[in-house]
Coordinates of C-alpha atoms in Angstrom, one line a residue:
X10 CA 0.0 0.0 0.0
X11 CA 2.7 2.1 0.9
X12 CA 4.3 1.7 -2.8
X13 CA 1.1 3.1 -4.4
X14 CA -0.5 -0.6 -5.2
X15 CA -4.7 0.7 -5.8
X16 CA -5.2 -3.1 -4.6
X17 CA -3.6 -3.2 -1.2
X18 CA -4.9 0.3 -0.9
X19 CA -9.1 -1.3 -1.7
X20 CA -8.1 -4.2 0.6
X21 CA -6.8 -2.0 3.2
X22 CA -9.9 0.2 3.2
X23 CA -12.2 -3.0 3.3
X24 CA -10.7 -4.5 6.4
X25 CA -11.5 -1.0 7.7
X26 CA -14.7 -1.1 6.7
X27 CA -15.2 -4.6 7.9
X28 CA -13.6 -4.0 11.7
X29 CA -11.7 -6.9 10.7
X30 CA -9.5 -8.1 13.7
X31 CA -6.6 -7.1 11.0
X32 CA -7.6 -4.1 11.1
X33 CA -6.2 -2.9 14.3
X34 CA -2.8 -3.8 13.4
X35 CA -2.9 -2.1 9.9
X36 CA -4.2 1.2 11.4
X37 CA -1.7 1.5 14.5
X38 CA 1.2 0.8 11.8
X39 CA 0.3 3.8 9.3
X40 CA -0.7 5.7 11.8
X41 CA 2.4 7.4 12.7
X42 CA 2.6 8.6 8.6
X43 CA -0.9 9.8 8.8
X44 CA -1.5 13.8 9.2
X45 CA -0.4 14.9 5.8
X46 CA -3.1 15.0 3.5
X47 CA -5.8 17.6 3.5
X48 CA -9.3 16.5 4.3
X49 CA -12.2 18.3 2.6
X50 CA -15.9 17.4 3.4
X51 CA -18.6 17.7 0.9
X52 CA -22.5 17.9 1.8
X53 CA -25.3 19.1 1.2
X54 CA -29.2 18.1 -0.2
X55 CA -29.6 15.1 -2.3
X56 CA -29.2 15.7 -5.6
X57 CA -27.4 19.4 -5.8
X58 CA -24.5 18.4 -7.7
X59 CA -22.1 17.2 -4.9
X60 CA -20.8 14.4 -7.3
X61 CA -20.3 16.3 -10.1
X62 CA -18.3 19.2 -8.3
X63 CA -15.7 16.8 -6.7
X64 CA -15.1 15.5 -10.5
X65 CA -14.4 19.0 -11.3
X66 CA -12.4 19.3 -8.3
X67 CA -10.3 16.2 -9.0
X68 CA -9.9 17.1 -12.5
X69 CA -8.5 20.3 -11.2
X70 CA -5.9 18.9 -9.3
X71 CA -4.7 16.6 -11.0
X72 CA -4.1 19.4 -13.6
X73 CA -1.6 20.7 -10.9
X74 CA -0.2 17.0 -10.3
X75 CA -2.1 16.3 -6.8
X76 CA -3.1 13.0 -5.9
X77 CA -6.9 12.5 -4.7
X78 CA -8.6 10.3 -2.5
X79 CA -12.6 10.3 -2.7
X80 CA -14.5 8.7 0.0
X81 CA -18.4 8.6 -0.9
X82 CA -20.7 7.6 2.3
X83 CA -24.4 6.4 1.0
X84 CA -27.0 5.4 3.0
X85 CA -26.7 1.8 3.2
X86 CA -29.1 -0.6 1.9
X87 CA -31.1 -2.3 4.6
X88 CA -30.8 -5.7 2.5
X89 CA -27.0 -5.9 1.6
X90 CA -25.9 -3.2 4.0
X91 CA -24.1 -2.2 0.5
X92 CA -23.9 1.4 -0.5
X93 CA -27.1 2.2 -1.8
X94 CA -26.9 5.3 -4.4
X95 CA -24.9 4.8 -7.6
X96 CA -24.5 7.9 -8.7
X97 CA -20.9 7.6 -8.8
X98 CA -20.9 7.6 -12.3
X99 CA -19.6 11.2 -12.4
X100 CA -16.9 10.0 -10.9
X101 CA -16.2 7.8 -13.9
X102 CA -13.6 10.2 -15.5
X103 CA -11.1 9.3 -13.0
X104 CA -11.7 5.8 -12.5
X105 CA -8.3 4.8 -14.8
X106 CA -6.5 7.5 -13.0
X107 CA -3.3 5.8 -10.9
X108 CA -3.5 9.6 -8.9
X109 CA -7.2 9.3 -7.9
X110 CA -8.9 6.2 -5.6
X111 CA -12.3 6.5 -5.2
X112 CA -14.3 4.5 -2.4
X113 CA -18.0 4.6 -1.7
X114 CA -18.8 2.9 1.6
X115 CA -21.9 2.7 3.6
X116 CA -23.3 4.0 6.7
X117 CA -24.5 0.6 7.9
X118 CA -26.9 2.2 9.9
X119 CA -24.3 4.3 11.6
X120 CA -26.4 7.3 13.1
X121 CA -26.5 10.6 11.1
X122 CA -24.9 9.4 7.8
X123 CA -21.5 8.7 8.5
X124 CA -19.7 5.7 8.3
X125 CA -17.7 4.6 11.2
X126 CA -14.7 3.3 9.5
X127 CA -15.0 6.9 7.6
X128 CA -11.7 8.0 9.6
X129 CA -9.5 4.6 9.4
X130 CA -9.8 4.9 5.6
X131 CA -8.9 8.6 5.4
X132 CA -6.3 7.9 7.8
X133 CA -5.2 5.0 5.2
X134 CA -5.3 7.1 2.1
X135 CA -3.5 9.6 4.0
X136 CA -0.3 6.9 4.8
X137 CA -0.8 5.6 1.2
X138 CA 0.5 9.6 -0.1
X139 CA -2.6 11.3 -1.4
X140 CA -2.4 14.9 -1.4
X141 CA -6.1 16.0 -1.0
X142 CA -9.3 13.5 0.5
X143 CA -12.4 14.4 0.2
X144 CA -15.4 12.9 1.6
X145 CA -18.9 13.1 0.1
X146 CA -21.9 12.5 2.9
X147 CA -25.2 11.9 2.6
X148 CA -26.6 15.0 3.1
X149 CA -29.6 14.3 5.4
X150 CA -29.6 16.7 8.2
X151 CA -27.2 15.1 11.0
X152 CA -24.4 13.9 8.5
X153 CA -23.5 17.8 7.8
X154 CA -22.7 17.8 11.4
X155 CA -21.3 15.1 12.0
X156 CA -18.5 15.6 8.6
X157 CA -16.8 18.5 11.1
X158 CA -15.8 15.4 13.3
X159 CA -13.9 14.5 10.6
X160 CA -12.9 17.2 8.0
X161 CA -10.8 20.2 7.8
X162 CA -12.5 22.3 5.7
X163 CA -16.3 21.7 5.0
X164 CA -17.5 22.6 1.9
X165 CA -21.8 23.0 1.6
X166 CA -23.1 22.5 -1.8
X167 CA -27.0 24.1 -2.3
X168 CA -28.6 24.4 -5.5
X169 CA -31.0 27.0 -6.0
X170 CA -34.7 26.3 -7.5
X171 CA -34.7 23.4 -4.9
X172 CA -36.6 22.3 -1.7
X173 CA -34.5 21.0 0.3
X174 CA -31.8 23.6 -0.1
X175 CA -34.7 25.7 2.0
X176 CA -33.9 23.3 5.1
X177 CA -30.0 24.3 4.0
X178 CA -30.8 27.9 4.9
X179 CA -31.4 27.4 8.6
X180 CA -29.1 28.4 11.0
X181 CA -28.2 25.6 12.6
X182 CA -27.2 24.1 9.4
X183 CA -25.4 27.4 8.4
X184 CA -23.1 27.1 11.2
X185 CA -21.2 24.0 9.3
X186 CA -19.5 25.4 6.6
X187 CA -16.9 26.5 6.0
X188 CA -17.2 27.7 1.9
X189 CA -20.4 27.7 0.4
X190 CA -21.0 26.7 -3.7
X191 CA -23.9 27.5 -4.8
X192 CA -24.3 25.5 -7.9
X193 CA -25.9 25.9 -11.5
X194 CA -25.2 29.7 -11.0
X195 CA -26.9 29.9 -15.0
X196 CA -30.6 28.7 -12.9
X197 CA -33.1 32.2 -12.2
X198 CA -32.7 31.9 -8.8
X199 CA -29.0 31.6 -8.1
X200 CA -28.5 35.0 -7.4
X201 CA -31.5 35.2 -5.1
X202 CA -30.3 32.5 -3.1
X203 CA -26.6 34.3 -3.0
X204 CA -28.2 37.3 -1.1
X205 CA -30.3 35.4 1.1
X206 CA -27.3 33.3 2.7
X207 CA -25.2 35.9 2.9
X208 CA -27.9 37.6 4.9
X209 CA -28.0 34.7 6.9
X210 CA -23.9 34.2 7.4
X211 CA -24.1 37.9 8.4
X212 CA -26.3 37.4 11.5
X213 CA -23.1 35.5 13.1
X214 CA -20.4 38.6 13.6
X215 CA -18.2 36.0 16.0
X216 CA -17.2 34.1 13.6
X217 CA -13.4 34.5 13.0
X218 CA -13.8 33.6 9.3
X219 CA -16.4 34.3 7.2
X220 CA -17.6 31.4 4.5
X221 CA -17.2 32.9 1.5
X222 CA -19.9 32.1 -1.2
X223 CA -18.8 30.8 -4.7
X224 CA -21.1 30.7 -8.1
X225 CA -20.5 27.4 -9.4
X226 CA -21.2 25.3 -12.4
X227 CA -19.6 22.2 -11.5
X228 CA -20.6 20.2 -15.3
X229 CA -19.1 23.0 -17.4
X230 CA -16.3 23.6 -14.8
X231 CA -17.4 27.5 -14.4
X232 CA -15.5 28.7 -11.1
X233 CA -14.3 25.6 -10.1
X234 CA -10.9 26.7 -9.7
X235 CA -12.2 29.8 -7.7
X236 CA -14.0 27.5 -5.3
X237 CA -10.8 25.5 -5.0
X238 CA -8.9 29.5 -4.1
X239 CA -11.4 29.6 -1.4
X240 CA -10.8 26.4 0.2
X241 CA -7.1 27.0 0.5
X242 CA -8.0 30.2 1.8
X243 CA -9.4 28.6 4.6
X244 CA -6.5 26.3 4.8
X245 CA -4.1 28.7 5.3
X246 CA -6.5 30.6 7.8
X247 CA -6.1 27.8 9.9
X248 CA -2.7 27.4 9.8
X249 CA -2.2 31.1 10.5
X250 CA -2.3 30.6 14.3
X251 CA -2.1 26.4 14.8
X252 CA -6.6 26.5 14.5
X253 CA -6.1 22.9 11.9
X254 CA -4.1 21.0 14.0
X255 CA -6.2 22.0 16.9
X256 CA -9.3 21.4 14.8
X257 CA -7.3 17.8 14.1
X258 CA -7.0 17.2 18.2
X259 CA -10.8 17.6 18.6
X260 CA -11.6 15.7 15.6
X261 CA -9.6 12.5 17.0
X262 CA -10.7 12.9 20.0
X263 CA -14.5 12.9 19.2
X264 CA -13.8 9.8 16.8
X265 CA -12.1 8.0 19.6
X266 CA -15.5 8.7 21.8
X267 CA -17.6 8.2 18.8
X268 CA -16.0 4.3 17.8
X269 CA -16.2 3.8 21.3
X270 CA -19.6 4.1 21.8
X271 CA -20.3 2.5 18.4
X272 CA -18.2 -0.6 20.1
X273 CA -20.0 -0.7 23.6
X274 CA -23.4 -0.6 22.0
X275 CA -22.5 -3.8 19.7
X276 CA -21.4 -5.2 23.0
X277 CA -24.4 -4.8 25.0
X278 CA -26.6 -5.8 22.0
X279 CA -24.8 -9.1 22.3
X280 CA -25.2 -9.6 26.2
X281 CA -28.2 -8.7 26.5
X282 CA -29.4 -11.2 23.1
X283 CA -27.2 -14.0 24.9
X284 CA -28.0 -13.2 28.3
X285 CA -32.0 -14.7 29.4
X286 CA -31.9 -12.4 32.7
X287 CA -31.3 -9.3 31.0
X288 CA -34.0 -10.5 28.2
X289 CA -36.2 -11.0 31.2
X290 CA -35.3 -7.0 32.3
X291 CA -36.3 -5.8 28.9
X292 CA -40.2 -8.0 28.9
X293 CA -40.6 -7.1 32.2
X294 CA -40.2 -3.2 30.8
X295 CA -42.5 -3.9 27.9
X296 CA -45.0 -5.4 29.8
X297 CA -44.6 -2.2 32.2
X298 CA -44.0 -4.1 35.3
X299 CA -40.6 -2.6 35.5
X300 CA -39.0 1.0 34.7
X301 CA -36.9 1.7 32.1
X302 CA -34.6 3.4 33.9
X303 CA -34.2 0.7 37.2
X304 CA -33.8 -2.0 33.9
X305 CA -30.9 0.8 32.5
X306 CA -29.1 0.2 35.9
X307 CA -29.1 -3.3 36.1
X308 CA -28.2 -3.9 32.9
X309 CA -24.8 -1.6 32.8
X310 CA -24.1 -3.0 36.6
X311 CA -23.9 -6.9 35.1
X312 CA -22.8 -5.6 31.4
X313 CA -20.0 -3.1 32.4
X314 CA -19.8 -3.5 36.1
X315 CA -20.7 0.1 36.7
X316 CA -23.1 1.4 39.5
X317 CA -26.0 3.5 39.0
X318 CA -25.7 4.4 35.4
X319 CA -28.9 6.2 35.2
X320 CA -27.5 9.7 36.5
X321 CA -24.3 8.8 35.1
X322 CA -22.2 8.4 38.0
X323 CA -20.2 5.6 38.3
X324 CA -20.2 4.3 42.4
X325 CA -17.1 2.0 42.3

């Protein structure tokens, strides 16, 4: 993987993916050669053109002799637990490309869009030499903010004339990025929907940096490289005073909680499936003869030994 071979690199990323006991080993290895590539997040609605703007992207810089990582987390298909759009298609330019791997993986059911292993395989294309990463989400709501706790610049795509770019707009969702494209600039309404972010971005004066807003057109490649200026604008605002690898810290350290939790809840799925007493705790909550909270207790005193885990306190 190290010498640039695309199959180690797939296999590496699938016993990621998989939590494969291998796994482990292959990630504390790399690790100490990780930290050098730049990780951009891409979100946004369904459907705005977030595909077709990371082709132009790529296309970009590999023009200045960059090499790309693409990660692409669908939602996952409750049959195959298989990554469930295909749109990644527009990708297809760069398939042949020995600079550019692309990945979709799936959320699995992961809460808010993100894959779990999403991390492990940016921190392996990040060991195998690629420059730039970026990582496509879902889109859904939760998933933009969840792609801070992994990205160092987040890029929000919106495309004017649609829906759900309207639930884009709120605040909460506003706070996320980073740079903002809005694209198909050429639509009636792209101009209108400039103004009103902007009006929205200027309600937050505390904000050290400002996202800037670029017109894009990501299918004829209109402004692409100025959305590209504006990302490394941000880049270099954060290196300014040490803000990205401060950003890094937090990120790791919210991913370390976040596979955590992801590990202890597959564990106490299994005890209490293969444990009849605390199957007995959950009937006797369903059948209300027991409170949800006194079953809670008992369970994390015989799962995880702790004491009264319902005010979390822990009495040993």
């Amino acid at each position: 993987m190290r010498e640039g071979d695309t199959r180690a690199l797939a296999r590496a990323i699938s016993l990621v993916e998989d939590s494969a006991p291998l796994a482990y080993d292959l990630v504390r290895d790399l690790y100490p050669e990780t930290g050098r590539a730049y990780a951009v997040g891409i979100t946004g609605p369904p459907g705005v053109g977030k595909s077709s703007l990371i082709s132009a992207l790529v296309r970009l810089l590999r023009e200045q002799e960059r090499t790309v990582g693409v990660i692409s987390v669908d939602p996952s298909s409750p049959f195959t637990q298989g990554a469930l759009l295909g749109d990644r298609i527009r990708l297809a330019d760069h398939f042949l490309d020995p600079g550019v791997f692309i990945r979709s993986m799936g959320t699995r059911g992961h809460l808010g869009g993100l894959a779990e292993a999403t991390l492990q395989a940016l921190l392996v294309l990040d060991a195998a030499g690629k420059d730039v990463v970026f990582l496509e989400t879902v889109g859904a709501g939760q998933s933009e903010v969840e792609v801070i706790g992994i990205a160092d610049t987040v890029v929000l795509v919106l495309m004017p004339g649609s829906g759900d770019s309207v639930q884009a707009l709120k605040a909460g969702i506003m706070e996320i990025p980073d740079v903002i494209a809005i694209n198909k600039m050429d639509h009636p309404a792209a101009k209108t929907m400039l103004n009103e972010v902007r009006s929205i971005l200027s309600l937050d004066r505390e904000r050290a940096w400002r996202p800037p807003i670029v017109l894009t057109d990501a299918t004829r490649g209109e402004n692409v490289r100025e959305l590209w200026t504006k990302i490394e604008e941000h880049r270099a605002h954060l290196g300014d005073d040490g803000r990205l690898d401060e950003r890094r810290r937090k990120n790791l350290a919210r991913e370390v909680f976040a596979v955590a939790s992801g590990r202890a809840k597959a564990h106490l799925e299994q005890a209490v499936s293969d444990d009849p007493e605390l199957r007995r705790l959950l009937d006797a909550v369903q059948r209300r003869e027991l409170d949800p909270l006194t079953a809670v207790r008992e369970i994390m005193e015989k799962v995880f030994h702790l004491g009264d885990a319902t005010d979390g306190t822990n009495t040993r």
